[in-house]
Amino acid sequence: MKACDFTDSSGITSWDCGVGSFNPGNWIKFDSVDLSTGYNAFAVSYASPVSGSFDIRIGNPNGQTIGTVNYGPTGDWSTNQWGGTPSLDITTRGRQDIFIVSTSGSANLREFWFKNE
């Protein structure tokens, strides 16, 4: 999923198929993401001069958390790197509305992958 393909958002800015101003409490939504029979990992391409975290939630911005990503600094706002979580709730399956909700720090987001490792 490309970050700019979100279907709803709160508090963010979007440009050149990226998402910025991803600060605590801000979120982006992706409608009807096919989680198939379940994925156990989540990857994100991001840039940030600070450490932070965000939750992956289903249903709404306060919905069930299926994973948390803790990320480290990449050096600046334009140096992207991959991070993620290898411990996604594999019991979440089928089509779900996914919310990416910032919980700390600040980042620019580019791309996401649900996967099995």
mmCIF file with all atom_site columns, C-alpha atoms in Angstrom:
data_model
loop_
_atom_site.group_PDB
_atom_site.id
_atom_site.type_symbol
_atom_site.label_atom_id
_atom_site.label_alt_id
_atom_site.label_comp_id
_atom_site.label_asym_id
_atom_site.label_entity_id
_atom_site.label_seq_id
_atom_site.pdbx_PDB_ins_code
_atom_site.Cartn_x
_atom_site.Cartn_y
_atom_site.Cartn_z
_atom_site.occupancy
_atom_site.B_iso_or_equiv
_atom_site.pdbx_formal_charge
_atom_site.auth_seq_id
_atom_site.auth_comp_id
_atom_site.auth_asym_id
_atom_site.auth_atom_id
_atom_site.pdbx_PDB_model_num
ATOM 1   C CA . MET A 1 1   ? 0.000   0.000   0.000  1.00 0.00 ? 1   MET A CA 1
ATOM 2   C CA . LYS A 1 2   ? 1.285   3.437   -0.814 1.00 0.00 ? 2   LYS A CA 1
ATOM 3   C CA . ALA A 1 3   ? 0.801   5.951   1.988  1.00 0.00 ? 3   ALA A CA 1
ATOM 4   C CA . CYS A 1 4   ? -0.896  8.415   -0.382 1.00 0.00 ? 4   CYS A CA 1
ATOM 5   C CA . ASP A 1 5   ? -3.588  5.824   -1.240 1.00 0.00 ? 5   ASP A CA 1
ATOM 6   C CA . PHE A 1 6   ? -5.329  6.427   2.103  1.00 0.00 ? 6   PHE A CA 1
ATOM 7   C CA . THR A 1 7   ? -9.115  6.887   2.011  1.00 0.00 ? 7   THR A CA 1
ATOM 8   C CA . ASP A 1 8   ? -9.466  9.138   5.063  1.00 0.00 ? 8   ASP A CA 1
ATOM 9   C CA . SER A 1 9   ? -7.116  10.911  7.456  1.00 0.00 ? 9   SER A CA 1
ATOM 10  C CA . SER A 1 10  ? -6.771  13.232  10.416 1.00 0.00 ? 10  SER A CA 1
ATOM 11  C CA . GLY A 1 11  ? -4.040  15.843  10.886 1.00 0.00 ? 11  GLY A CA 1
ATOM 12  C CA . ILE A 1 12  ? -1.627  14.753  8.158  1.00 0.00 ? 12  ILE A CA 1
ATOM 13  C CA . THR A 1 13  ? -0.291  16.348  4.966  1.00 0.00 ? 13  THR A CA 1
ATOM 14  C CA . SER A 1 14  ? 0.168   14.455  1.697  1.00 0.00 ? 14  SER A CA 1
ATOM 15  C CA . TRP A 1 15  ? 2.549   15.122  -1.209 1.00 0.00 ? 15  TRP A CA 1
ATOM 16  C CA . ASP A 1 16  ? 4.281   13.170  -3.975 1.00 0.00 ? 16  ASP A CA 1
ATOM 17  C CA . CYS A 1 17  ? 2.622   9.969   -2.741 1.00 0.00 ? 17  CYS A CA 1
ATOM 18  C CA . GLY A 1 18  ? 3.938   10.382  0.792  1.00 0.00 ? 18  GLY A CA 1
ATOM 19  C CA . VAL A 1 19  ? 2.348   11.335  4.110  1.00 0.00 ? 19  VAL A CA 1
ATOM 20  C CA . GLY A 1 20  ? 3.848   13.869  6.509  1.00 0.00 ? 20  GLY A CA 1
ATOM 21  C CA . SER A 1 21  ? 2.913   15.648  9.732  1.00 0.00 ? 21  SER A CA 1
ATOM 22  C CA . PHE A 1 22  ? 2.433   12.143  11.148 1.00 0.00 ? 22  PHE A CA 1
ATOM 23  C CA . ASN A 1 23  ? 2.434   13.276  14.770 1.00 0.00 ? 23  ASN A CA 1
ATOM 24  C CA . PRO A 1 24  ? 0.836   11.703  17.878 1.00 0.00 ? 24  PRO A CA 1
ATOM 25  C CA . GLY A 1 25  ? -2.923  11.339  17.437 1.00 0.00 ? 25  GLY A CA 1
ATOM 26  C CA . ASN A 1 26  ? -2.826  11.762  13.643 1.00 0.00 ? 26  ASN A CA 1
ATOM 27  C CA . TRP A 1 27  ? -3.954  8.839   11.503 1.00 0.00 ? 27  TRP A CA 1
ATOM 28  C CA . ILE A 1 28  ? -4.570  7.511   7.998  1.00 0.00 ? 28  ILE A CA 1
ATOM 29  C CA . LYS A 1 29  ? -7.205  4.981   6.967  1.00 0.00 ? 29  LYS A CA 1
ATOM 30  C CA . PHE A 1 30  ? -7.195  2.332   4.249  1.00 0.00 ? 30  PHE A CA 1
ATOM 31  C CA . ASP A 1 31  ? -10.602 0.860   3.340  1.00 0.00 ? 31  ASP A CA 1
ATOM 32  C CA . SER A 1 32  ? -11.186 -2.862  2.995  1.00 0.00 ? 32  SER A CA 1
ATOM 33  C CA . VAL A 1 33  ? -7.584  -4.122  3.052  1.00 0.00 ? 33  VAL A CA 1
ATOM 34  C CA . ASP A 1 34  ? -7.458  -7.844  2.245  1.00 0.00 ? 34  ASP A CA 1
ATOM 35  C CA . LEU A 1 35  ? -5.580  -9.530  5.093  1.00 0.00 ? 35  LEU A CA 1
ATOM 36  C CA . SER A 1 36  ? -6.392  -12.890 3.506  1.00 0.00 ? 36  SER A CA 1
ATOM 37  C CA . THR A 1 37  ? -5.805  -15.712 6.007  1.00 0.00 ? 37  THR A CA 1
ATOM 38  C CA . GLY A 1 38  ? -3.635  -13.508 8.232  1.00 0.00 ? 38  GLY A CA 1
ATOM 39  C CA . TYR A 1 39  ? -0.197  -11.912 8.144  1.00 0.00 ? 39  TYR A CA 1
ATOM 40  C CA . ASN A 1 40  ? 2.418   -12.050 10.900 1.00 0.00 ? 40  ASN A CA 1
ATOM 41  C CA . ALA A 1 41  ? 4.550   -9.028  9.919  1.00 0.00 ? 41  ALA A CA 1
ATOM 42  C CA . PHE A 1 42  ? 4.221   -5.438  8.744  1.00 0.00 ? 42  PHE A CA 1
ATOM 43  C CA . ALA A 1 43  ? 6.845   -3.304  6.982  1.00 0.00 ? 43  ALA A CA 1
ATOM 44  C CA . VAL A 1 44  ? 6.941   0.472   6.496  1.00 0.00 ? 44  VAL A CA 1
ATOM 45  C CA . SER A 1 45  ? 9.142   2.819   4.491  1.00 0.00 ? 45  SER A CA 1
ATOM 46  C CA . TYR A 1 46  ? 9.590   5.992   6.559  1.00 0.00 ? 46  TYR A CA 1
ATOM 47  C CA . ALA A 1 47  ? 11.855  8.985   7.226  1.00 0.00 ? 47  ALA A CA 1
ATOM 48  C CA . SER A 1 48  ? 12.301  10.783  10.537 1.00 0.00 ? 48  SER A CA 1
ATOM 49  C CA . PRO A 1 49  ? 15.003  12.632  12.473 1.00 0.00 ? 49  PRO A CA 1
ATOM 50  C CA . VAL A 1 50  ? 13.529  11.266  15.743 1.00 0.00 ? 50  VAL A CA 1
ATOM 51  C CA . SER A 1 51  ? 12.369  7.945   17.181 1.00 0.00 ? 51  SER A CA 1
ATOM 52  C CA . GLY A 1 52  ? 8.670   7.228   17.466 1.00 0.00 ? 52  GLY A CA 1
ATOM 53  C CA . SER A 1 53  ? 5.903   4.679   17.151 1.00 0.00 ? 53  SER A CA 1
ATOM 54  C CA . PHE A 1 54  ? 2.513   4.012   15.622 1.00 0.00 ? 54  PHE A CA 1
ATOM 55  C CA . ASP A 1 55  ? -0.254  1.460   16.037 1.00 0.00 ? 55  ASP A CA 1
ATOM 56  C CA . ILE A 1 56  ? -1.924  -0.599  13.328 1.00 0.00 ? 56  ILE A CA 1
ATOM 57  C CA . ARG A 1 57  ? -5.622  -0.749  14.241 1.00 0.00 ? 57  ARG A CA 1
ATOM 58  C CA . ILE A 1 58  ? -8.751  -2.195  12.689 1.00 0.00 ? 58  ILE A CA 1
ATOM 59  C CA . GLY A 1 59  ? -12.222 -0.679  12.392 1.00 0.00 ? 59  GLY A CA 1
ATOM 60  C CA . ASN A 1 60  ? -11.519 2.858   13.656 1.00 0.00 ? 60  ASN A CA 1
ATOM 61  C CA . PRO A 1 61  ? -8.683  4.989   15.084 1.00 0.00 ? 61  PRO A CA 1
ATOM 62  C CA . ASN A 1 62  ? -9.425  3.594   18.570 1.00 0.00 ? 62  ASN A CA 1
ATOM 63  C CA . GLY A 1 63  ? -10.119 0.038   17.382 1.00 0.00 ? 63  GLY A CA 1
ATOM 64  C CA . GLN A 1 64  ? -8.303  -3.181  18.197 1.00 0.00 ? 64  GLN A CA 1
ATOM 65  C CA . THR A 1 65  ? -4.522  -2.869  17.907 1.00 0.00 ? 65  THR A CA 1
ATOM 66  C CA . ILE A 1 66  ? -3.098  -5.663  15.740 1.00 0.00 ? 66  ILE A CA 1
ATOM 67  C CA . GLY A 1 67  ? 0.500   -4.410  15.841 1.00 0.00 ? 67  GLY A CA 1
ATOM 68  C CA . THR A 1 68  ? 2.796   -1.607  16.944 1.00 0.00 ? 68  THR A CA 1
ATOM 69  C CA . VAL A 1 69  ? 5.775   -0.260  15.026 1.00 0.00 ? 69  VAL A CA 1
ATOM 70  C CA . ASN A 1 70  ? 8.631   1.361   16.963 1.00 0.00 ? 70  ASN A CA 1
ATOM 71  C CA . TYR A 1 71  ? 10.969  3.204   14.626 1.00 0.00 ? 71  TYR A CA 1
ATOM 72  C CA . GLY A 1 72  ? 14.345  4.854   15.004 1.00 0.00 ? 72  GLY A CA 1
ATOM 73  C CA . PRO A 1 73  ? 15.702  8.011   13.409 1.00 0.00 ? 73  PRO A CA 1
ATOM 74  C CA . THR A 1 74  ? 16.801  7.889   9.767  1.00 0.00 ? 74  THR A CA 1
ATOM 75  C CA . GLY A 1 75  ? 18.811  11.105  9.976  1.00 0.00 ? 75  GLY A CA 1
ATOM 76  C CA . ASP A 1 76  ? 16.391  13.556  8.360  1.00 0.00 ? 76  ASP A CA 1
ATOM 77  C CA . TRP A 1 77  ? 12.932  13.984  6.793  1.00 0.00 ? 77  TRP A CA 1
ATOM 78  C CA . SER A 1 78  ? 13.944  12.739  3.337  1.00 0.00 ? 78  SER A CA 1
ATOM 79  C CA . THR A 1 79  ? 16.154  9.707   4.086  1.00 0.00 ? 79  THR A CA 1
ATOM 80  C CA . ASN A 1 80  ? 13.788  6.739   3.882  1.00 0.00 ? 80  ASN A CA 1
ATOM 81  C CA . GLN A 1 81  ? 14.480  3.319   5.339  1.00 0.00 ? 81  GLN A CA 1
ATOM 82  C CA . TRP A 1 82  ? 12.450  0.201   6.036  1.00 0.00 ? 82  TRP A CA 1
ATOM 83  C CA . GLY A 1 83  ? 11.245  -0.719  9.511  1.00 0.00 ? 83  GLY A CA 1
ATOM 84  C CA . GLY A 1 84  ? 8.264   -2.538  10.929 1.00 0.00 ? 84  GLY A CA 1
ATOM 85  C CA . THR A 1 85  ? 7.087   -5.189  13.300 1.00 0.00 ? 85  THR A CA 1
ATOM 86  C CA . PRO A 1 86  ? 7.563   -8.948  13.068 1.00 0.00 ? 86  PRO A CA 1
ATOM 87  C CA . SER A 1 87  ? 4.753   -9.546  15.568 1.00 0.00 ? 87  SER A CA 1
ATOM 88  C CA . LEU A 1 88  ? 1.459   -8.696  13.863 1.00 0.00 ? 88  LEU A CA 1
ATOM 89  C CA . ASP A 1 89  ? -1.726  -10.370 15.178 1.00 0.00 ? 89  ASP A CA 1
ATOM 90  C CA . ILE A 1 90  ? -2.099  -13.212 12.669 1.00 0.00 ? 90  ILE A CA 1
ATOM 91  C CA . THR A 1 91  ? -5.664  -13.962 13.812 1.00 0.00 ? 91  THR A CA 1
ATOM 92  C CA . THR A 1 92  ? -6.939  -10.804 12.063 1.00 0.00 ? 92  THR A CA 1
ATOM 93  C CA . ARG A 1 93  ? -8.159  -11.974 8.660  1.00 0.00 ? 93  ARG A CA 1
ATOM 94  C CA . GLY A 1 94  ? -10.290 -11.065 5.681  1.00 0.00 ? 94  GLY A CA 1
ATOM 95  C CA . ARG A 1 95  ? -11.129 -7.541  4.553  1.00 0.00 ? 95  ARG A CA 1
ATOM 96  C CA . GLN A 1 96  ? -10.549 -4.913  7.242  1.00 0.00 ? 96  GLN A CA 1
ATOM 97  C CA . ASP A 1 97  ? -10.502 -1.128  7.461  1.00 0.00 ? 97  ASP A CA 1
ATOM 98  C CA . ILE A 1 98  ? -6.935  -0.415  8.607  1.00 0.00 ? 98  ILE A CA 1
ATOM 99  C CA . PHE A 1 99  ? -5.913  2.665   10.581 1.00 0.00 ? 99  PHE A CA 1
ATOM 100 C CA . ILE A 1 100 ? -2.281  3.679   11.020 1.00 0.00 ? 100 ILE A CA 1
ATOM 101 C CA . VAL A 1 101 ? -2.291  5.834   14.194 1.00 0.00 ? 101 VAL A CA 1
ATOM 102 C CA . SER A 1 102 ? 0.744   7.816   15.384 1.00 0.00 ? 102 SER A CA 1
ATOM 103 C CA . THR A 1 103 ? 1.476   7.360   19.104 1.00 0.00 ? 103 THR A CA 1
ATOM 104 C CA . SER A 1 104 ? 4.846   9.148   19.500 1.00 0.00 ? 104 SER A CA 1
ATOM 105 C CA . GLY A 1 105 ? 7.502   10.976  17.521 1.00 0.00 ? 105 GLY A CA 1
ATOM 106 C CA . SER A 1 106 ? 6.935   12.294  14.021 1.00 0.00 ? 106 SER A CA 1
ATOM 107 C CA . ALA A 1 107 ? 7.577   10.755  10.596 1.00 0.00 ? 107 ALA A CA 1
ATOM 108 C CA . ASN A 1 108 ? 7.078   10.919  6.866  1.00 0.00 ? 108 ASN A CA 1
ATOM 109 C CA . LEU A 1 109 ? 5.559   7.680   5.540  1.00 0.00 ? 109 LEU A CA 1
ATOM 110 C CA . ARG A 1 110 ? 5.877   6.244   2.031  1.00 0.00 ? 110 ARG A CA 1
ATOM 111 C CA . GLU A 1 111 ? 4.768   2.621   1.749  1.00 0.00 ? 111 GLU A CA 1
ATOM 112 C CA . PHE A 1 112 ? 3.431   -0.325  3.783  1.00 0.00 ? 112 PHE A CA 1
ATOM 113 C CA . TRP A 1 113 ? 3.452   -4.098  3.325  1.00 0.00 ? 113 TRP A CA 1
ATOM 114 C CA . PHE A 1 114 ? 1.568   -6.793  5.194  1.00 0.00 ? 114 PHE A CA 1
ATOM 115 C CA . LYS A 1 115 ? 3.590   -10.014 4.882  1.00 0.00 ? 115 LYS A CA 1
ATOM 116 C CA . ASN A 1 116 ? 4.512   -13.361 6.400  1.00 0.00 ? 116 ASN A CA 1
ATOM 117 C CA . GLU A 1 117 ? 8.035   -14.002 7.638  1.00 0.00 ? 117 GLU A CA 1
#
